[in-house]
């Protein structure tokens, strides 16, 4: 599978010269399977250019939402395939304890916040609740599991021909833990990330910033590194960059965390346009 | 080794932060975790025992009613919370592994995950007095 980052920013889109390298769009990752499957992870503002790049020959797109915070759904209404009557769009995401996924999304995709109603979209639209065990989308196996983040939130693991992508963009596995990480079975998200060839993971804060944001649902860079090490991930992509971090300070923060942790695997600060080919 | 549901992980992290004796029970009745305050009541440390199978619980603590009659597993609050999916409360006498007897109030509440499925029970103790 080929994995391309279209939005790496957390919380709020941050366009501008100072963020031009790593990008200002919020969470969105495009995954293309070897048989032409198209899967979009999250619908942050990065989904607009992702939709543009999908191409005309595609007839089915699966959008996998981790949760419904605004930075993960804000671009959904600007996703081109939704307006194509020849397109089949499947949206996967968590329900809340009281509302189905479609009802939750309708709260945003309806007036006064958005002019077009979900039911008026011309594509063939289908909704699926996760977690729901493993599902097959073409040749890709997809598994969602609930992870530690405020509200109903999942992470995803996609596997194809033995190669695995773990996508956990909003994740605070260290919440409340006196020591982090604990044993694998007591660590949120571990099963998703175990032995992943590519782990795309929340790294919003520096070690110094984290104490002021405990419970907000995000990890520090050093926690992301510790989590990746525990899971034996083979490559870590730092993701969900803090909107206050410009390109220079982001690189400095990641370099410092990596120098302290000295991981045995490569670490990449996720940048819009980065692509990764996962094969076995 | 399977990862536990995140709701159980968060409950353990909450329990770790509390001074109230707290036992986290899985959906089959196994003790998954107990906190430091519960270690005092049970007379053993979690680091020493790890998770305890439901059938092994009596090796660590003897549970009787206030008259000293041993409580069958089906009568215990944790079991009621899991099998009947309702809160259960009782007074009981606990004799810990170190021989200390305590008179406690026990409340067990079933834990339902986000999808509404049963993932276990939270069992909390309140020591009334040493018996």
XYZ file of C-alpha atoms in Angstrom:
411
model
C 0.000 0.000 0.000
C 1.047 3.577 -0.547
C 0.471 6.047 2.267
C 0.451 9.796 1.561
C 0.060 12.541 4.141
C -2.329 15.357 3.194
C -2.819 16.945 6.589
C -0.511 16.594 9.586
C -1.572 19.488 11.797
C -3.507 19.027 14.999
C -6.406 20.979 16.443
C -6.531 23.879 13.996
C -5.495 24.524 10.423
C -2.403 26.738 10.357
C -1.678 28.023 6.856
C 1.211 30.391 6.268
C 4.853 30.641 5.397
C 6.081 29.523 8.795
C 4.303 26.166 8.468
C 4.739 25.641 4.742
C 7.142 22.691 5.023
C 5.223 20.422 7.415
C 1.899 21.865 6.334
C -1.058 23.568 7.908
C -3.895 21.221 6.942
C -5.490 19.130 9.671
C -5.495 15.345 9.783
C -5.876 13.459 6.531
C -3.961 10.509 5.101
C -4.626 8.864 1.752
C -3.971 5.142 1.425
C -3.951 3.390 -1.924
C -4.064 -0.377 -1.996
C -2.235 -2.451 -4.568
C -5.519 -3.296 -6.290
C -6.561 0.348 -6.524
C -8.465 0.602 -3.240
C -8.732 4.164 -1.960
C -8.974 4.728 1.770
C -8.924 8.146 3.383
C -8.004 8.361 7.039
C -9.793 11.288 8.672
C -11.455 14.236 7.032
C -9.504 17.230 8.269
C -8.854 20.103 5.909
C -6.307 17.947 4.084
C -9.129 15.905 2.581
C -9.906 18.611 0.032
C -6.632 18.195 -1.913
C -6.766 14.442 -1.250
C -10.150 14.295 -2.979
C -8.730 16.258 -5.893
C -5.867 13.769 -6.293
C -7.901 10.561 -6.085
C -8.456 10.482 -9.839
C -11.363 9.972 -12.155
C -11.300 6.214 -12.519
C -12.082 5.482 -8.882
C -15.643 4.406 -8.109
C -15.434 3.655 -4.405
C -13.786 5.547 -1.555
C -13.770 4.572 2.116
C -13.358 7.389 4.624
C -12.247 6.137 8.021
C -12.834 8.660 10.797
C -11.039 8.251 14.094
C -13.407 10.581 15.920
C -15.555 13.592 15.303
C -13.551 16.476 16.718
C -13.681 19.359 14.291
C -10.090 19.082 13.083
C -10.895 15.563 11.862
C -14.148 16.300 10.015
C -13.909 19.923 8.955
C -12.911 19.075 5.403
C -15.585 16.453 4.829
C -18.021 18.828 3.162
C -15.288 19.783 0.682
C -14.459 16.217 -0.326
C -15.076 16.079 -4.057
C -16.213 12.432 -4.320
C -19.261 13.236 -2.159
C -20.598 15.321 -5.039
C -20.063 12.672 -7.704
C -23.232 10.632 -8.419
C -21.113 7.822 -9.830
C -19.126 7.461 -6.626
C -19.783 5.085 -3.744
C -18.548 6.607 -0.486
C -18.383 4.613 2.721
C -17.871 6.565 5.920
C -16.679 4.608 8.926
C -16.518 6.085 12.405
C -17.552 5.732 16.007
C -21.050 6.303 17.293
C -21.546 7.962 20.649
C -23.408 6.140 23.421
C -26.594 7.923 22.311
C -26.164 8.936 18.663
C -25.402 7.026 15.476
C -22.507 8.163 13.283
C -24.772 9.689 10.638
C -26.675 11.696 13.239
C -23.459 12.920 14.786
C -22.071 14.054 11.428
C -25.346 15.740 10.556
C -24.789 18.087 13.470
C -21.930 19.594 11.503
C -23.051 18.961 7.932
C -26.283 20.909 8.178
C -27.305 24.559 8.528
C -26.280 26.819 10.106
C -22.755 25.325 10.078
C -22.873 23.964 6.511
C -25.263 24.635 3.632
C -25.567 21.107 2.230
C -27.363 18.315 4.057
C -25.843 14.855 4.148
C -28.992 13.365 2.649
C -28.770 15.727 -0.330
C -25.298 14.606 -1.371
C -25.438 13.002 -4.844
C -22.989 10.154 -4.194
C -24.089 6.765 -2.900
C -23.343 7.223 0.771
C -23.035 4.457 3.346
C -22.264 4.653 7.060
C -20.591 2.044 9.211
C -19.934 2.015 12.918
C -16.554 1.117 14.357
C -15.134 -0.731 16.193
C -16.737 -3.702 14.448
C -13.982 -6.299 14.337
C -11.875 -6.754 11.235
C -13.326 -5.791 7.880
C -12.042 -6.312 4.377
C -11.885 -3.381 1.983
C -10.626 -4.853 -1.249
C -7.328 -6.519 -0.414
C -6.833 -4.458 2.733
C -7.751 -5.723 6.185
C -8.943 -2.921 8.421
C -9.306 -3.034 12.175
C -10.441 -0.231 14.464
C -10.052 -0.185 18.216
C -11.047 2.334 20.827
C -8.108 4.355 22.137
C -7.545 6.789 24.951
C -8.821 10.216 23.840
C -11.807 12.248 25.057
C -15.072 10.994 23.555
C -15.574 8.019 21.294
C -12.261 7.665 19.446
C -10.604 4.842 17.564
C -7.283 4.150 15.915
C -6.913 2.031 12.780
C -4.647 -0.738 11.600
C -4.529 -1.487 7.885
C -2.742 -4.555 6.577
C -2.063 -5.710 3.064
C 0.213 -8.555 2.002
C 1.730 -8.648 5.478
C 2.580 -4.935 5.643
C 0.861 -2.948 8.369
C 0.011 0.706 8.860
C -1.122 1.889 12.296
C -2.863 5.254 12.393
C -3.466 6.736 15.839
C -3.448 10.490 15.348
C -5.125 11.522 18.609
C -3.946 9.442 21.516
C -2.940 9.934 25.126
C -1.912 6.465 26.301
C 0.068 7.962 29.186
C -3.010 9.504 30.792
C -3.055 8.707 34.478
C -0.168 6.272 34.277
C 2.375 6.739 37.058
C 4.977 5.242 34.797
C 4.690 5.165 31.045
C 4.573 2.873 29.312
C 3.043 0.110 31.401
C 2.923 -3.477 30.198
C 1.717 -3.818 26.587
C -1.660 -5.296 27.546
C -2.312 -2.270 29.768
C -1.333 0.278 27.114
C -3.993 1.862 24.953
C -3.391 1.332 21.247
C -0.664 -1.255 21.659
C -2.486 -3.984 19.743
C -3.033 -1.633 16.807
C 0.590 -0.588 16.661
C 2.269 -3.902 17.398
C 5.030 -4.561 14.849
C 3.567 -1.986 12.469
C 5.746 -1.159 9.502
C 4.582 2.437 9.757
C 3.087 4.036 12.854
C 1.485 7.441 12.364
C 1.061 8.739 15.890
C 0.157 11.796 17.876
C 3.164 13.822 18.966
C 1.591 17.175 19.682
C 3.545 18.348 22.697
C 7.072 18.567 23.952
C 7.929 16.928 27.249
C 7.823 20.356 28.913
C 4.420 21.237 27.424
C 2.626 18.004 28.315
C 2.021 18.667 32.044
C -0.080 21.698 31.105
C -2.254 19.628 28.771
C -2.907 16.402 30.663
C -6.275 14.969 29.747
C -6.545 16.835 26.468
C -6.083 13.579 24.602
C -2.627 13.986 23.097
C 0.881 12.708 23.536
C 4.216 14.338 23.954
C 6.972 13.486 21.522
C 8.822 11.421 24.110
C 5.639 9.481 24.920
C 5.101 8.766 21.233
C 8.647 7.448 21.028
C 8.165 5.273 24.112
C 4.889 3.950 22.721
C 6.468 3.114 19.359
C 9.316 1.334 21.117
C 6.908 -0.699 23.240
C 4.968 -1.705 20.121
C 8.120 -2.553 18.159
C 7.028 -0.234 15.388
C 9.468 -0.137 12.518
C 9.017 3.508 11.551
C 7.352 6.319 13.499
C 5.777 9.329 11.855
C 5.101 12.170 14.283
C 1.678 13.580 13.558
C -0.931 16.043 14.811
C 1.596 18.829 15.200
C 0.647 21.562 17.607
C -0.754 24.588 15.756
C 1.631 26.839 17.677
C 4.660 25.007 16.291
C 6.243 26.520 13.172
C 8.512 24.512 10.887
C 11.735 25.443 12.646
C 10.530 24.789 16.174
C 8.864 21.532 15.124
C 12.083 20.156 13.716
C 14.039 21.253 16.793
C 11.489 19.637 19.127
C 11.483 16.329 17.255
C 15.278 16.255 16.953
C 15.611 16.866 20.700
C 13.153 14.119 21.615
C 14.844 11.667 19.262
C 18.282 12.538 20.612
C 17.064 11.816 24.144
C 15.207 8.605 23.318
C 17.728 7.239 20.807
C 15.221 4.929 19.134
C 16.346 1.997 17.032
C 13.790 2.856 14.351
C 13.552 5.867 12.034
C 11.428 8.816 13.122
C 9.941 11.242 10.622
C 8.156 14.477 11.458
C 5.125 14.106 9.204
C 4.954 16.638 6.383
C 2.217 17.180 3.841
C 3.139 15.332 0.690
C 5.273 12.704 2.402
C 4.647 9.265 0.897
C 5.526 5.845 2.225
C 5.344 2.576 0.317
C 4.686 -0.385 2.579
C 5.568 -3.785 1.183
C 6.834 -7.072 2.581
C -0.977 -11.551 25.213
C -4.039 -9.505 24.314
C -4.500 -5.836 24.957
C -7.354 -4.988 27.303
C -10.172 -2.634 26.343
C -9.264 1.013 26.751
C -12.125 1.456 29.218
C -10.452 -1.088 31.501
C -7.087 0.592 31.023
C -8.548 3.945 32.001
C -10.315 2.402 34.977
C -7.035 0.942 36.194
C -5.406 4.339 35.843
C -8.218 5.886 37.865
C -7.928 3.150 40.503
C -4.203 3.741 40.756
C -4.901 7.344 41.705
C -7.453 6.556 44.438
C -6.978 5.834 48.105
C -10.207 3.853 48.197
C -9.629 0.094 47.871
C -10.522 -0.703 44.265
C -10.581 -4.055 42.497
C -11.040 -4.256 38.746
C -12.727 -7.461 37.656
C -12.913 -8.758 34.104
C -16.011 -10.089 32.345
C -15.358 -13.669 33.470
C -14.788 -12.730 37.106
C -11.002 -12.743 37.064
C -9.348 -10.005 39.102
C -7.474 -7.943 36.536
C -6.023 -5.350 38.889
C -6.250 -4.005 42.412
C -4.801 -0.789 43.719
C -2.511 -0.084 46.641
C -5.383 0.549 49.025
C -6.874 -2.826 48.115
C -3.501 -4.446 48.649
C -3.866 -3.491 52.301
C -7.307 -5.100 52.497
C -6.273 -8.241 50.646
C -2.917 -8.569 52.358
C -1.034 -9.165 49.120
C 0.583 -6.911 46.530
C -0.470 -6.806 42.909
C 3.153 -6.884 41.824
C 3.444 -10.236 43.573
C 0.231 -11.871 42.387
C -0.528 -10.228 39.064
C -4.055 -10.893 37.817
C -5.939 -13.517 39.845
C -8.196 -16.120 38.263
C -11.726 -16.127 39.661
C -11.277 -19.663 40.970
C -8.120 -18.643 42.842
C -9.596 -15.684 44.705
C -10.209 -17.718 47.853
C -6.501 -18.435 48.093
C -5.927 -14.778 48.858
C -9.000 -13.640 50.746
C -11.799 -15.358 52.665
C -15.137 -13.652 52.219
C -17.997 -14.266 54.653
C -21.202 -12.543 55.571
C -21.400 -10.661 58.843
C -22.348 -13.876 60.654
C -19.218 -15.583 59.400
C -20.926 -17.750 56.770
C -18.707 -18.171 53.697
C -20.154 -16.472 50.650
C -20.401 -18.559 47.531
C -19.112 -16.888 44.418
C -22.639 -16.418 43.132
C -23.471 -14.370 46.221
C -20.582 -11.975 45.888
C -21.133 -8.458 44.660
C -18.666 -8.680 41.775
C -20.337 -11.807 40.456
C -23.787 -10.258 40.746
C -22.622 -7.139 38.898
C -21.267 -9.245 36.060
C -23.899 -11.932 35.729
C -26.964 -9.812 36.454
C -25.617 -6.524 35.068
C -26.717 -4.523 38.072
C -25.009 -2.826 40.983
C -24.671 -4.871 44.127
C -23.838 -3.819 47.649
C -23.135 -5.835 50.755
C -21.491 -5.861 54.130
C -18.933 -8.589 54.514
C -16.037 -9.817 56.557
C -12.787 -10.177 54.688
C -9.937 -12.225 56.040
C -6.825 -11.227 54.186
C -3.908 -13.410 53.226
C -2.012 -12.081 56.225
C -4.841 -13.150 58.568
C -6.247 -9.695 59.226
C -10.058 -9.569 59.396
C -11.883 -6.482 58.264
C -15.526 -5.495 58.255
C -16.210 -3.805 54.953
C -18.913 -2.352 52.797
C -18.524 -3.587 49.226
C -20.096 -2.048 46.148
C -19.740 -3.518 42.692
C -20.905 -1.796 39.533
C -20.925 -3.396 36.093
C -18.737 -1.677 33.525
C -20.302 -1.320 30.116
C -18.032 -0.188 27.290
C -18.869 2.466 24.734
C -20.735 -0.035 22.603
C -22.711 -1.145 25.646
C -21.045 -4.509 26.012
C -19.985 -5.808 29.407
C -16.268 -5.468 30.009
C -16.138 -6.201 33.725
C -16.960 -4.683 37.079
C -15.550 -2.057 39.398
C -15.508 -3.239 42.999
C -14.856 -0.741 45.772
C -14.474 -1.396 49.472
C -15.048 0.774 52.494
C -13.584 -0.473 55.730
C -16.063 -0.091 58.573
C -13.847 -1.323 61.363
C -11.466 -4.085 62.133
C -13.552 -7.083 63.197
